[in-house]
Short mmCIF file of C-alpha atoms in Angstrom, two decimals:
data_model
loop_
_atom_site.label_atom_id
_atom_site.label_comp_id
_atom_site.label_asym_id
_atom_site.label_seq_id
_atom_site.Cartn_x
_atom_site.Cartn_y
_atom_site.Cartn_z
CA UNK P 878 30.64 -7.63 17.67
CA UNK P 879 27.11 -6.27 17.28
CA UNK P 880 24.61 -7.11 19.98
CA UNK P 881 20.88 -6.56 20.20
CA UNK P 882 21.44 -3.99 22.94
CA UNK P 883 24.01 -2.01 20.94
CA UNK P 884 21.61 -1.88 17.98
CA UNK P 885 18.79 -0.82 20.30
CA UNK P 886 20.99 2.01 21.62
CA UNK P 887 21.53 3.24 18.05
CA UNK P 888 17.79 3.27 17.41
CA UNK P 889 17.07 5.15 20.64
CA UNK P 890 19.73 7.69 19.62
CA UNK P 891 18.05 8.17 16.21
CA UNK P 892 20.97 6.57 14.35
CA UNK P 893 20.39 4.63 11.13
CA UNK P 894 20.80 0.87 11.30
CA UNK P 895 22.23 -1.30 8.54
CA UNK P 896 20.46 -4.16 6.74
CA UNK P 897 22.70 -6.59 8.64
CA UNK P 898 21.62 -5.06 11.94
CA UNK P 899 17.98 -5.19 10.88
CA UNK P 900 18.31 -8.88 10.05
CA UNK P 901 19.87 -9.55 13.45
CA UNK P 902 16.94 -7.78 15.09
CA UNK P 903 14.52 -9.84 13.05
CA UNK P 904 16.03 -13.14 14.13
CA UNK P 905 17.05 -12.40 17.71
CA UNK P 906 15.22 -9.41 19.20
CA UNK P 907 12.25 -10.22 21.44
CA UNK P 908 8.98 -9.00 19.99
CA UNK P 909 8.41 -6.80 23.03
CA UNK P 910 11.71 -5.03 22.44
CA UNK P 911 10.86 -4.46 18.76
CA UNK P 912 7.57 -2.94 19.85
CA UNK P 913 9.32 -0.61 22.27
CA UNK P 914 11.88 0.49 19.70
CA UNK P 915 9.30 0.96 16.94
CA UNK P 916 7.13 2.99 19.31
CA UNK P 917 10.13 5.17 20.18
CA UNK P 918 10.66 5.92 16.48
CA UNK P 919 6.95 6.41 15.90
CA UNK P 920 6.62 8.96 18.71
CA UNK P 921 9.74 10.75 17.52
CA UNK P 922 8.31 11.12 14.02
CA UNK P 923 4.58 11.53 14.62
CA UNK P 924 3.96 12.02 18.31
CA UNK P 925 0.79 10.40 19.64
CA UNK P 926 -1.27 10.99 16.50
CA UNK P 927 -3.17 8.23 14.74
CA UNK P 928 -3.94 9.31 11.20
CA UNK P 929 -6.95 8.32 9.10
CA UNK P 930 -8.92 9.72 6.20
CA UNK P 931 -12.41 9.58 4.73
CA UNK P 932 -11.94 7.54 1.58
CA UNK P 933 -13.48 5.03 -0.75
CA UNK P 934 -12.23 2.77 -3.53
CA UNK P 935 -13.22 2.33 -7.12
CA UNK P 936 -12.04 -1.00 -8.55
CA UNK P 937 -13.06 -0.73 -12.21
CA UNK P 938 -12.35 -4.34 -13.17
CA UNK P 939 -10.91 -7.63 -11.96
CA UNK P 940 -10.05 -8.70 -15.49
CA UNK P 941 -6.26 -8.76 -15.84
CA UNK P 942 -3.63 -9.65 -18.42
CA UNK P 943 -1.44 -11.04 -15.63
CA UNK P 944 -2.12 -14.16 -13.57
CA UNK P 945 -0.10 -13.77 -10.38
CA UNK P 946 0.00 -16.89 -8.21
CA UNK P 947 -0.85 -14.99 -5.01
CA UNK P 948 -3.83 -13.13 -6.46
CA UNK P 949 -7.38 -13.95 -5.34
CA UNK P 950 -8.87 -10.94 -7.15
CA UNK P 951 -8.39 -11.72 -10.85
CA UNK P 952 -11.09 -13.53 -12.80
CA UNK P 953 -11.03 -14.72 -16.42
CA UNK P 954 -13.30 -13.06 -18.93
CA UNK P 955 -15.81 -15.94 -18.93
CA UNK P 956 -16.19 -16.07 -15.13
CA UNK P 957 -19.52 -15.02 -13.56
CA UNK P 958 -17.40 -13.27 -10.89
CA UNK P 959 -15.61 -11.04 -13.43
CA UNK P 960 -16.69 -7.40 -13.54
CA UNK P 961 -15.79 -4.56 -15.88
CA UNK P 962 -17.56 -1.33 -14.94
CA UNK P 963 -18.72 1.06 -17.60
CA UNK P 964 -17.93 4.75 -17.28
CA UNK P 965 -21.53 5.30 -16.22
CA UNK P 966 -21.16 2.76 -13.41
CA UNK P 967 -17.96 4.45 -12.25
CA UNK P 968 -19.79 7.78 -12.24
CA UNK P 969 -22.64 6.26 -10.21
CA UNK P 970 -20.16 5.03 -7.58
CA UNK P 971 -18.62 8.50 -7.38
CA UNK P 972 -22.04 10.16 -7.03
CA UNK P 973 -22.98 7.81 -4.19
CA UNK P 974 -20.12 9.31 -2.16
CA UNK P 975 -21.01 12.99 -2.69
CA UNK P 976 -22.73 13.60 0.67
CA UNK P 977 -20.19 11.76 2.83
CA UNK P 978 -17.37 14.26 3.28
CA UNK P 979 -14.91 12.08 1.38
CA UNK P 980 -11.43 13.51 0.75
CA UNK P 981 -9.85 10.69 -1.29
CA UNK P 982 -10.80 8.17 -3.94
CA UNK P 983 -8.43 5.24 -4.46
CA UNK P 984 -8.66 3.72 -7.96
CA UNK P 985 -6.95 0.39 -8.65
CA UNK P 986 -7.96 -2.75 -10.48
CA UNK P 987 -6.76 -5.40 -12.87
CA UNK P 988 -4.53 -4.60 -15.84
CA UNK P 989 -7.25 -4.68 -18.46
CA UNK P 990 -6.14 -5.77 -21.96
CA UNK P 991 -8.49 -3.41 -23.81
CA UNK P 992 -8.46 -0.21 -21.74
CA UNK P 993 -5.74 2.25 -22.63
CA UNK P 994 -4.28 5.41 -21.17
CA UNK P 995 -6.93 7.73 -22.60
CA UNK P 996 -9.69 5.53 -21.15
CA UNK P 997 -8.25 5.99 -17.66
CA UNK P 998 -7.64 9.70 -18.18
CA UNK P 999 -11.33 10.02 -19.07
CA UNK P 1000 -12.28 8.03 -15.96
CA UNK P 1001 -10.29 10.41 -13.78
CA UNK P 1002 -11.85 13.46 -15.46
CA UNK P 1003 -15.36 12.13 -14.87
CA UNK P 1004 -14.74 11.27 -11.21
CA UNK P 1005 -13.10 14.65 -10.64
CA UNK P 1006 -16.06 16.44 -12.21
CA UNK P 1007 -18.42 14.72 -9.77
CA UNK P 1008 -16.11 15.07 -6.75
CA UNK P 1009 -13.98 18.17 -7.46
CA UNK P 1010 -12.82 18.50 -3.85
CA UNK P 1011 -11.58 14.89 -3.63
CA UNK P 1012 -7.95 13.87 -4.27
CA UNK P 1013 -7.59 11.05 -6.77
CA UNK P 1014 -4.95 8.47 -5.86
CA UNK P 1015 -4.88 6.06 -8.74
CA UNK P 1016 -3.28 3.00 -10.28
CA UNK P 1017 -0.39 0.85 -9.18
CA UNK P 1018 2.97 1.25 -10.86
CA UNK P 1019 2.29 -1.95 -12.80
CA UNK P 1020 -1.02 -0.62 -14.14
CA UNK P 1021 0.62 2.67 -15.02
CA UNK P 1022 3.62 1.14 -16.75
CA UNK P 1023 1.39 -1.11 -18.86
CA UNK P 1024 -1.10 1.56 -19.98
CA UNK P 1025 1.62 4.12 -20.69
CA UNK P 1026 3.83 1.77 -22.69
CA UNK P 1027 0.81 0.50 -24.65
CA UNK P 1028 0.18 4.14 -25.59
CA UNK P 1029 3.71 4.40 -26.95
CA UNK P 1030 4.74 7.08 -24.46
CA UNK P 1031 7.53 7.46 -21.96
CA UNK P 1032 6.61 7.08 -18.30
CA UNK P 1033 7.05 10.83 -17.83
CA UNK P 1034 4.79 11.66 -20.78
CA UNK P 1035 2.10 9.26 -19.60
CA UNK P 1036 2.15 10.50 -16.02
CA UNK P 1037 1.90 14.07 -17.26
CA UNK P 1038 -1.30 13.21 -19.14
CA UNK P 1039 -2.78 11.58 -16.04
CA UNK P 1040 -1.81 14.59 -13.92
CA UNK P 1041 -3.50 16.89 -16.43
CA UNK P 1042 -6.62 14.72 -16.16
CA UNK P 1043 -6.66 15.14 -12.37
CA UNK P 1044 -4.58 12.34 -10.82
CA UNK P 1045 -2.79 13.65 -7.71
CA UNK P 1046 -1.13 10.66 -6.04
CA UNK P 1047 -0.12 7.04 -6.64
CA UNK P 1048 -0.69 4.12 -4.25
CA UNK P 1049 2.15 1.72 -3.55
CA UNK P 1050 0.78 -1.52 -4.95
CA UNK P 1051 2.51 -3.80 -7.41
CA UNK P 1052 5.77 -3.81 -5.47
CA UNK P 1053 5.08 -7.33 -4.12
CA UNK P 1054 8.68 -8.36 -3.36
CA UNK P 1055 11.63 -6.73 -5.10
CA UNK P 1056 13.86 -9.81 -5.17
CA UNK P 1057 13.80 -10.86 -8.82
CA UNK P 1058 14.12 -14.61 -8.16
CA UNK P 1059 11.19 -14.66 -5.75
CA UNK P 1060 9.20 -12.40 -8.04
CA UNK P 1061 9.79 -14.82 -10.92
CA UNK P 1062 8.14 -17.56 -8.87
CA UNK P 1063 5.07 -15.70 -7.61
CA UNK P 1064 4.31 -13.27 -10.47
CA UNK P 1065 6.48 -14.17 -13.48
CA UNK P 1066 4.30 -12.30 -16.00
CA UNK P 1067 4.04 -9.11 -14.01
CA UNK P 1068 5.97 -5.89 -14.53
CA UNK P 1069 9.46 -5.93 -13.10
CA UNK P 1070 11.00 -4.38 -10.02
CA UNK P 1071 12.79 -1.96 -12.34
CA UNK P 1072 9.45 -0.82 -13.77
CA UNK P 1073 8.05 -0.18 -10.28
CA UNK P 1074 11.01 2.00 -9.41
CA UNK P 1075 10.95 3.82 -12.74
CA UNK P 1076 7.31 4.82 -12.24
CA UNK P 1077 7.77 5.98 -8.64
CA UNK P 1078 11.06 7.76 -9.29
CA UNK P 1079 9.53 9.60 -12.24
CA UNK P 1080 6.40 10.42 -10.26
CA UNK P 1081 8.49 11.95 -7.47
CA UNK P 1082 10.38 14.05 -10.00
CA UNK P 1083 7.04 15.35 -11.30
CA UNK P 1084 5.87 16.23 -7.81
CA UNK P 1085 3.43 13.35 -7.32
CA UNK P 1086 3.12 11.85 -3.84
CA UNK P 1087 3.36 8.05 -3.70
CA UNK P 1088 3.23 5.23 -1.20
CA UNK P 1089 5.09 1.92 -1.20
CA UNK P 1090 4.17 -1.62 -0.22
CA UNK P 1091 5.56 -5.09 0.31
CA UNK P 1092 3.72 -8.39 0.01
CA UNK P 1093 5.12 -10.60 2.77
CA UNK P 1094 4.36 -13.97 4.31
CA UNK P 1095 4.57 -16.26 1.27
CA UNK P 1096 7.80 -17.90 0.01
CA UNK P 1097 10.18 -15.02 0.76
CA UNK P 1098 12.63 -15.03 3.68
CA UNK P 1099 13.52 -12.29 6.17
CA UNK P 1100 16.57 -11.26 4.14
CA UNK P 1101 14.31 -10.61 1.14
CA UNK P 1102 12.10 -8.40 3.27
CA UNK P 1103 15.04 -6.43 4.63
CA UNK P 1104 16.47 -6.00 1.12
CA UNK P 1105 13.06 -4.71 0.00
CA UNK P 1106 13.10 -2.14 2.81
CA UNK P 1107 16.68 -1.16 1.99
CA UNK P 1108 15.81 -0.43 -1.63
CA UNK P 1109 12.89 1.74 -0.54
CA UNK P 1110 15.06 3.61 1.96
CA UNK P 1111 17.59 4.27 -0.80
CA UNK P 1112 14.82 5.59 -3.09
CA UNK P 1113 13.57 7.89 -0.34
CA UNK P 1114 17.10 9.20 0.28
CA UNK P 1115 17.23 10.06 -3.41
CA UNK P 1116 13.75 11.50 -4.06
CA UNK P 1117 12.00 12.20 -0.72
CA UNK P 1118 8.75 11.31 -2.49
CA UNK P 1119 7.28 8.52 -0.34
CA UNK P 1120 4.54 9.44 2.13
CA UNK P 1121 3.86 6.04 3.66
CA UNK P 1122 4.89 2.40 3.69
CA UNK P 1123 2.22 -0.30 3.87
CA UNK P 1124 3.20 -3.90 4.69
CA UNK P 1125 0.63 -6.14 3.00
CA UNK P 1126 0.11 -9.62 4.39
CA UNK P 1127 -0.28 -12.50 1.96
CA UNK P 1128 -3.77 -13.98 2.34
CA UNK P 1129 -4.11 -17.52 1.06
CA UNK P 1130 -7.80 -17.99 0.18
CA UNK P 1131 -8.73 -18.59 -3.44
CA UNK P 1132 -5.34 -18.50 -5.15
CA UNK P 1133 -2.81 -21.00 -6.47
CA UNK P 1134 -0.47 -20.56 -3.48
CA UNK P 1135 -3.13 -21.46 -0.91
CA UNK P 1136 -1.19 -24.47 0.38
CA UNK P 1137 1.44 -22.15 1.85
CA UNK P 1138 -0.78 -20.95 4.67
CA UNK P 1139 -0.51 -17.58 6.41
CA UNK P 1140 2.03 -16.24 8.88
CA UNK P 1141 0.90 -15.66 12.50
CA UNK P 1142 0.00 -12.30 13.99
CA UNK P 1143 3.33 -12.16 15.81
CA UNK P 1144 5.07 -12.07 12.44
CA UNK P 1145 2.77 -9.28 11.28
CA UNK P 1146 3.78 -7.24 14.32
CA UNK P 1147 7.45 -8.00 13.75
CA UNK P 1148 7.13 -6.86 10.14
CA UNK P 1149 5.46 -3.60 11.15
CA UNK P 1150 8.02 -2.87 13.84
CA UNK P 1151 11.05 -3.55 11.62
CA UNK P 1152 9.52 -1.38 8.92
CA UNK P 1153 9.14 1.55 11.31
CA UNK P 1154 12.64 1.11 12.71
CA UNK P 1155 14.43 0.64 9.38
CA UNK P 1156 12.58 3.17 7.22
CA UNK P 1157 13.83 6.14 9.19
CA UNK P 1158 13.15 8.51 6.28
CA UNK P 1159 9.58 7.46 5.41
CA UNK P 1160 7.14 9.57 7.45
CA UNK P 1161 4.31 7.08 7.99
CA UNK P 1162 3.75 3.35 8.49
CA UNK P 1163 0.23 2.23 7.67
CA UNK P 1164 -1.53 -0.75 9.23
CA UNK P 1165 -4.11 -1.35 6.52
CA UNK P 1166 -7.05 -2.45 8.63
CA UNK P 1167 -8.94 -4.07 5.76
CA UNK P 1168 -6.12 -6.60 5.42
CA UNK P 1169 -5.26 -7.17 9.09
CA UNK P 1170 -8.73 -6.92 10.58
CA UNK P 1171 -9.61 -4.42 13.30
CA UNK P 1172 -8.24 -6.40 16.25
CA UNK P 1173 -4.76 -6.87 14.77
CA UNK P 1174 -4.77 -3.27 13.59
CA UNK P 1175 -5.28 -2.14 17.17
CA UNK P 1176 -2.28 -4.25 18.22
CA UNK P 1177 -0.27 -2.73 15.36
CA UNK P 1178 -0.46 0.67 17.04
CA UNK P 1179 1.99 -0.63 19.65
CA UNK P 1180 4.43 -1.75 16.92
CA UNK P 1181 5.11 1.44 15.00
CA UNK P 1182 1.98 2.04 12.92
CA UNK P 1183 0.67 5.62 12.96
CA UNK P 1184 -1.96 5.33 10.20
CA UNK P 1185 -4.85 2.92 9.67
CA UNK P 1186 -5.95 4.09 6.19
CA UNK P 1187 -9.57 5.22 6.09
CA UNK P 1188 -13.28 4.63 6.38
CA UNK P 1189 -13.46 2.63 3.07
CA UNK P 1190 -17.30 2.32 3.11
CA UNK P 1191 -17.38 -1.27 1.83
CA UNK P 1192 -15.81 -0.25 -1.47
CA UNK P 1193 -12.92 -2.72 -1.89
CA UNK P 1194 -12.97 -6.44 -2.69
CA UNK P 1195 -9.26 -7.17 -3.09
CA UNK P 1196 -8.75 -8.54 0.43
CA UNK P 1197 -12.27 -9.80 1.07
CA UNK P 1198 -11.88 -12.07 -1.98
CA UNK P 1199 -8.65 -13.35 -0.41
CA UNK P 1200 -10.42 -14.34 2.80
CA UNK P 1201 -9.92 -11.26 4.96
CA UNK P 1202 -11.96 -11.09 8.16
CA UNK P 1203 -14.14 -8.13 7.16
CA UNK P 1204 -16.10 -9.23 4.10
CA UNK P 1205 -17.87 -5.85 3.92
CA UNK P 1206 -15.14 -3.51 5.17
CA UNK P 1207 -16.38 -0.34 6.85
CA UNK P 1208 -14.65 1.59 9.66
CA UNK P 1209 -16.54 4.43 11.30
CA UNK P 1210 -14.80 7.50 12.64
CA UNK P 1211 -16.06 6.67 16.13
CA UNK P 1212 -14.40 3.25 15.85
CA UNK P 1213 -11.12 4.86 14.83
CA UNK P 1214 -11.38 7.32 17.70
CA UNK P 1215 -12.03 4.49 20.18
CA UNK P 1216 -9.10 2.51 18.75
CA UNK P 1217 -6.81 5.52 19.14
CA UNK P 1218 -7.95 6.27 22.68
CA UNK P 1219 -7.42 2.65 23.76
CA UNK P 1220 -3.82 2.96 22.57
CA UNK P 1221 -3.27 6.31 24.30
CA UNK P 1222 -3.33 8.15 20.97
CA UNK P 1223 -5.37 10.93 19.38
CA UNK P 1224 -7.19 10.22 16.12
CA UNK P 1225 -6.35 12.89 13.53
CA UNK P 1226 -8.19 13.18 10.24
CA UNK P 1227 -5.86 13.86 7.32
CA UNK P 1228 -6.06 14.37 3.61
CA UNK P 1229 -4.18 12.33 1.02
CA UNK P 1230 -1.03 14.36 1.62
CA UNK P 1231 -1.10 14.11 5.44
CA UNK P 1232 -2.32 17.65 5.97
CA UNK P 1233 -4.34 17.60 9.18
CA UNK P 1234 -8.01 18.49 8.74
#
């Protein structure tokens, strides 16, 4: 019979645990033990380094063909809070970042009904012309699948066009929760789990780096979270194309699921720790500070996280519109260095591909 201690011994010995063992840890392991085990794995994989980058976001629009129940970002076309940047506005945002030593631009937004694949290829080309040294990490799998299929192309053909335009990596958004029944309740119109995997699997085959996410803390249960992790671990065994995993906490302000409330910080830490322990083949676990807030992010460093994302420079609204603590999110390098030092870590600047700078 499996015990918490026997599972802990496997983790300390760098042995893979099963989904059943992960679920037992979730329900029965003390949080302090999960932190210890996650830290053991974290040090084994990344030493005492805390990674960050100099980045900013471009969110071209919050108009979207989908209407996910958890989303606080989307606005209808007649809303005064809807925006839809022109190419010139996108260029102006890119130019504003020229003197700041940025190494990555992260482009995501709503799935716009009128903007096709060539529109986004042109956007990438323009941003790359202004910031030639900056890596462009762009579009969730759901955005990509929609624009590529609307263009009448295969996923491979569409990704090739975006690569030729200058796209170099894909963020992990749009995964939400892979369980189809839960997905049907929280985002019934959205692209499917199968589409998410098709985009990422194809991207890995083409040499693109990608991340992966989960949206947790809504109507899903621990077994759905563990199954989500298991499917990602299987993908990584197959393709070796994931750089980082980012657990994203459901925030309940301004959406149609607001009555659910939010899970406590202890559950955030448990989610981070189980992610680090279970995803033994994914190099990095990111505590996205914009979502958690800086205080919880600092706690996350004791529960397996080795990356905090980047400086952001008040360039994203996705979580601030959902009620996140930092309404104008900016993290200075000195703040990151202090956060690392307080946790006994060394802050290490990286590029998009985790090359140390």
